[in-house]
Short mmCIF file of C-alpha atoms in Angstrom, two decimals:
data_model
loop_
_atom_site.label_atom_id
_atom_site.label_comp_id
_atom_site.label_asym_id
_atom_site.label_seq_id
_atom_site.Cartn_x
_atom_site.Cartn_y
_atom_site.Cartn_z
CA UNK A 1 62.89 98.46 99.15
CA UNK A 2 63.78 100.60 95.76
CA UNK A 3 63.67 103.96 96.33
CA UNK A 4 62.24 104.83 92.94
CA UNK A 5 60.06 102.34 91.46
CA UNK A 6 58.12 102.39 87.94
CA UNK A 7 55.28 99.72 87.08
CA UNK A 8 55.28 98.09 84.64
CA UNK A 9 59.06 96.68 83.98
CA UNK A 10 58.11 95.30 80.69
CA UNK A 11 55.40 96.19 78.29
CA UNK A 12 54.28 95.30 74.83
CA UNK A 13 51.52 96.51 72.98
CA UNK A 14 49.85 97.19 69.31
CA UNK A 15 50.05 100.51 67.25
CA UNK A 16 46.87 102.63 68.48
CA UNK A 17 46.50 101.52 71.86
CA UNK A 18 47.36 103.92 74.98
CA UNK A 19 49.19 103.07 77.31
CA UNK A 20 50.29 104.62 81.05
CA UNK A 21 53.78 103.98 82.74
CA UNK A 22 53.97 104.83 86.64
CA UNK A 23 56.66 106.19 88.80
CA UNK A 24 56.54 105.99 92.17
CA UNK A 25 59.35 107.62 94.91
CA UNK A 26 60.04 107.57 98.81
CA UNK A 27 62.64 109.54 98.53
CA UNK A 28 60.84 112.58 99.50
CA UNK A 29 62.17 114.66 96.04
CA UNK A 30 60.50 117.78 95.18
CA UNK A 31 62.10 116.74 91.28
CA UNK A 32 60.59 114.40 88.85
CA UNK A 33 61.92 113.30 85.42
CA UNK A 34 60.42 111.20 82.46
CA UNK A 35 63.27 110.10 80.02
CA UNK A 36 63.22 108.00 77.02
CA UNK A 37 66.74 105.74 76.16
CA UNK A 38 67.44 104.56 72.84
CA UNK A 39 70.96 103.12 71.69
CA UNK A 40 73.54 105.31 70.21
CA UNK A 41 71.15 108.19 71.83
CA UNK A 42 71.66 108.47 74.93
CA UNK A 43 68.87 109.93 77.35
CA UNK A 44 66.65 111.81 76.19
CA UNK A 45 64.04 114.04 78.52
CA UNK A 46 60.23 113.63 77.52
CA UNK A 47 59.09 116.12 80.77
CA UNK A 48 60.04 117.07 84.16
CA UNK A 49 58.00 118.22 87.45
CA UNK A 50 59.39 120.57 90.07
CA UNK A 51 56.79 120.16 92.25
CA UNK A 52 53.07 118.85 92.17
CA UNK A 53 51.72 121.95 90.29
CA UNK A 54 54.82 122.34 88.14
CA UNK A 55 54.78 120.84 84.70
CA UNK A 56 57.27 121.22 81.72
CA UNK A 57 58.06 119.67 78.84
CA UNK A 58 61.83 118.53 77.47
CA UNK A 59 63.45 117.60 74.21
CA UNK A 60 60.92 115.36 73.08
CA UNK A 61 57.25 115.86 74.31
CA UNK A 62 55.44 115.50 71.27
CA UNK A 63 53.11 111.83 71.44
CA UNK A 64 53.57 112.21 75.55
CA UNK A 65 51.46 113.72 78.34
CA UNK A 66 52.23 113.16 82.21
CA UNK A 67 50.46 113.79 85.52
CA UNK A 68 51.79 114.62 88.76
CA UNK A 69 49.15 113.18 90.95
CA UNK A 70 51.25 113.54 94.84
CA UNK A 71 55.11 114.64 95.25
CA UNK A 72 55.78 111.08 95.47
CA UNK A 73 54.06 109.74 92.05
CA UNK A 74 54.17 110.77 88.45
CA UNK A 75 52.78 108.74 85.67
CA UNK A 76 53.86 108.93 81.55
CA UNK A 77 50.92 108.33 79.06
CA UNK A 78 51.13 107.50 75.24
CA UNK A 79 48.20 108.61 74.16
CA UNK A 80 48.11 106.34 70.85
CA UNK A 81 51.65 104.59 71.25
CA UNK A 82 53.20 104.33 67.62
CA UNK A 83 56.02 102.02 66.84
CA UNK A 84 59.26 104.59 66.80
CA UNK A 85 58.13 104.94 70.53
CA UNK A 86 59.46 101.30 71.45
CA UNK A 87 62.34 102.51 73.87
CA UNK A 88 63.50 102.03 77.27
CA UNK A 89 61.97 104.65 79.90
CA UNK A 90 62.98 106.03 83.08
CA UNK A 91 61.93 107.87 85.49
CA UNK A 92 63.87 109.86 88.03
CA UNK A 93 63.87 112.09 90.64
CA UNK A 94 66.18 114.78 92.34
CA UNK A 95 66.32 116.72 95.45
CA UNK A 96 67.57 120.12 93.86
CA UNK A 97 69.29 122.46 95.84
CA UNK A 98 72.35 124.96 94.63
CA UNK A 99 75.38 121.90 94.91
CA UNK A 100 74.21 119.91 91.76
CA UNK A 101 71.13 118.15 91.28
CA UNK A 102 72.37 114.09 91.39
CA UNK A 103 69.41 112.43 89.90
CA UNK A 104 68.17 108.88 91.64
CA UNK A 105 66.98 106.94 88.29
CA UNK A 106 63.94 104.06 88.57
CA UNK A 107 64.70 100.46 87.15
CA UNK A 108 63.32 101.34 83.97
CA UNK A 109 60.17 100.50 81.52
CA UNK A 110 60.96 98.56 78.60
CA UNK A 111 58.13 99.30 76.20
CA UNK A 112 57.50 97.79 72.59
CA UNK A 113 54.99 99.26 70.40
CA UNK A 114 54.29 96.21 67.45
CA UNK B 1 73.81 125.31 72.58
CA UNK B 2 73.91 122.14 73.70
CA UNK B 3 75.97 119.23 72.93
CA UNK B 4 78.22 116.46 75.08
CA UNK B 5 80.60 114.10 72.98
CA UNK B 6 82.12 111.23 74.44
CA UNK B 7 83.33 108.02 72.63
CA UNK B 8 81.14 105.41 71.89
CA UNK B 9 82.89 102.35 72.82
CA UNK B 10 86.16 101.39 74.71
CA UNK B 11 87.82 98.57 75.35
CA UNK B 12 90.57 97.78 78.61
CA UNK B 13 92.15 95.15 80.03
CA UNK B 14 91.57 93.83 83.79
CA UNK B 15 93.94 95.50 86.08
CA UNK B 16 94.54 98.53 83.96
CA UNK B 17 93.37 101.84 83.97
CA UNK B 18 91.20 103.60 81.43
CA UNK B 19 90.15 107.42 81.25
CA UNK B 20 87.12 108.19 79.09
CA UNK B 21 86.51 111.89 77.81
CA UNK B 22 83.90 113.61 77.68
CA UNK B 23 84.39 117.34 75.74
CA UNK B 24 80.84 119.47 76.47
CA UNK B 25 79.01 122.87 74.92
CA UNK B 26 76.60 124.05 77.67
CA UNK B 27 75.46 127.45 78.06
CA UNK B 28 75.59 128.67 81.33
CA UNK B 29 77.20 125.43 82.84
CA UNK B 30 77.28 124.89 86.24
CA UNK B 31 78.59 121.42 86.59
CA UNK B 32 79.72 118.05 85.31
CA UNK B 33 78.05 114.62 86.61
CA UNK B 34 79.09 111.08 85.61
CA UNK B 35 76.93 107.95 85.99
CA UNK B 36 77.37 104.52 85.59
CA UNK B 37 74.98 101.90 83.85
CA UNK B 38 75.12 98.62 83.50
CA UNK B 39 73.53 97.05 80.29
CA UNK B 40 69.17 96.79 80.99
CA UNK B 41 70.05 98.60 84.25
CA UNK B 42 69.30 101.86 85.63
CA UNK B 43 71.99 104.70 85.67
CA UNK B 44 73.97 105.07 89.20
CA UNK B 45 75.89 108.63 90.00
CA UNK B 46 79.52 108.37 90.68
CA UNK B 47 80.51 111.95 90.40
CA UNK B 48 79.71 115.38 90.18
CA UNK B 49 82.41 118.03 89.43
CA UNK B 50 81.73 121.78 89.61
CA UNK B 51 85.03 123.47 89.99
CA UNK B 52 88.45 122.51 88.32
CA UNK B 53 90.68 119.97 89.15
CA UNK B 54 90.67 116.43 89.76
CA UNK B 55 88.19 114.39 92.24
CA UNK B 56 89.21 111.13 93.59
CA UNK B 57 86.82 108.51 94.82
CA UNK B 58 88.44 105.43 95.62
CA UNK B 59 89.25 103.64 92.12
CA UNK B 60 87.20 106.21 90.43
CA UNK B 61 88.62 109.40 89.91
CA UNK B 62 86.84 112.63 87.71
CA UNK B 63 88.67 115.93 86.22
CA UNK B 64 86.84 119.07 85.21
CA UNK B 65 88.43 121.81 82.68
CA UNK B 66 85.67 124.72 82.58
CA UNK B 67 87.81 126.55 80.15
CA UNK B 68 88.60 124.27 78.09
CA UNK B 69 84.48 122.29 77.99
CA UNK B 70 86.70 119.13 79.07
CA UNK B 71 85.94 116.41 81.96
CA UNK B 72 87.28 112.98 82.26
CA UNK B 73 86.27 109.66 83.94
CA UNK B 74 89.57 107.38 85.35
CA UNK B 75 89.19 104.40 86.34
CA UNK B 76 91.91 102.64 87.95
CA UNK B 77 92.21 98.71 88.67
CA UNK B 78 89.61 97.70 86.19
CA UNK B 79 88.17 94.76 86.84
CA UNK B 80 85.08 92.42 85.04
CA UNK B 81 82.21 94.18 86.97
CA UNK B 82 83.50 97.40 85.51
CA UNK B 83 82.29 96.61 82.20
CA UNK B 84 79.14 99.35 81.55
CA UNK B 85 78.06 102.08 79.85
CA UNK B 86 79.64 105.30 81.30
CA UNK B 87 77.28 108.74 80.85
CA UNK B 88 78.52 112.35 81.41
CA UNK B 89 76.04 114.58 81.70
CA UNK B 90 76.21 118.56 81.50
CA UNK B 91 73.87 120.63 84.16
CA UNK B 92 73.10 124.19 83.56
CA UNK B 93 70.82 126.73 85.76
CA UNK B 94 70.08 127.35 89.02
CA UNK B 95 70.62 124.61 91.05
CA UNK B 96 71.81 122.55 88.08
CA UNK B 97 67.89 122.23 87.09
CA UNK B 98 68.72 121.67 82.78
CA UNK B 99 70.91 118.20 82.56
CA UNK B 100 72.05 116.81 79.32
CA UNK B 101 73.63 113.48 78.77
CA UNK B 102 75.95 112.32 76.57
CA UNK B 103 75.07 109.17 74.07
CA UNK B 104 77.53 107.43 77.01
CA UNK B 105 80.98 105.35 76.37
CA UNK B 106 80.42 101.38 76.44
CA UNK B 107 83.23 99.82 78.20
CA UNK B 108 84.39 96.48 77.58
CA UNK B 109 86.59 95.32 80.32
CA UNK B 110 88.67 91.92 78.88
CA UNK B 111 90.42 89.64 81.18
#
């Protein structure tokens, strides 16, 4: 079994609506991540959680929210998706520690806002 | 600031070998990851570099150059499954907690 898995894989839906991607992780990480991919961009962090009561935001928040519900799970809501918000999404997760922080990527959300 | 360049697209032949560079502005750096991804797939870590000098892994093989903001990805022996998109990524902070990727290098491997 994956050790990072996000629900749904693919997702399409209408200007307006809101809509919640999931992340969950066995890996036993303290270290979430929510990152958006477009091409020629590169990845791009939306938020990242530290631990359960640890929430911050990255380079591009604005239009996102998230929720740590357990160490193991944290969710990514658009609010009222809007097309420029069509993008792939991981999530990922990281152990931390002082020897780098290798971060353990999900198999990725591939949203479309029409 | 904060900024990683690394060429968008590369092209190699199978059985060759291929180093993609990746200069970097991070302040307070700590260290110098590489991941692959294939296309629609997630991204993979192959390497993490924090001091200078040159890390081999089999047919993969990463340099760092603090001084000079300079890393670089070899790959030796290309072959067909090789073909991806290759990210470098910059960490800063305690326990590398601020990571910033590159736009990544596609590589086309060509028989």
């Amino acid at each position: 079994d994956a050790d990072v898995t996000q629900t749904p894989r693919n997702r399409i839906t209408k200007t307006g609506k809101r809509i919640m991607l999931e992340c969950s992780q066995t890996k036993g990480h303290d270290r979430m991540y929510w990152y958006r991919q477009d091409p020629g961009l590169g990845l791009r962090l939306i938020y990242y959680s530290f631990d359960v009561k640890d929430i911050n935001k990255g380079e591009i928040s604005d239009g996102y929210s998230v929720s740590r519900q357990a160490q193991a799970k944290f969710s990514l809501s658009l609010e009222s998706a809007i097309p420029n918000q069509t993008a792939l999404y991981f999530c990922a997760t990281s152990q931390g520690g002082t020897s780098g922080d290798t971060q353990y990527f999900g198999p990725g959300t591939r949203l479309t806002v029409l | 600031g904060q900024n990683i360049d690394q060429p968008t697209e590369m092209t190699a032949t199978e059985g060759a070998i291929v180093q993609i560079n990746c200069t970097y502005q991070t302040s307070g750096f700590n260290g110098l990851f590489w991941y692959q991804q294939h296309a629609g797939e997630a991204p993979t870590f192959l390497s993490y570099n924090v001091l200078d000098g040159l890390e081999e892994k089999g047919r993969f093989s990463s340099f760092l150059s603090r001084s000079k903001g300079y890393s670089y990805l070899l790959l030796k022996e290309l072959q067909m499954k090789d073909s991806a998109s290759y990210l470098c990524a910059g960490t800063s902070g305690t326990g590398g907690f601020k990571t910033i990727f590159g736009a990544g290098t596609r590589l086309f491997v060509k028989a």
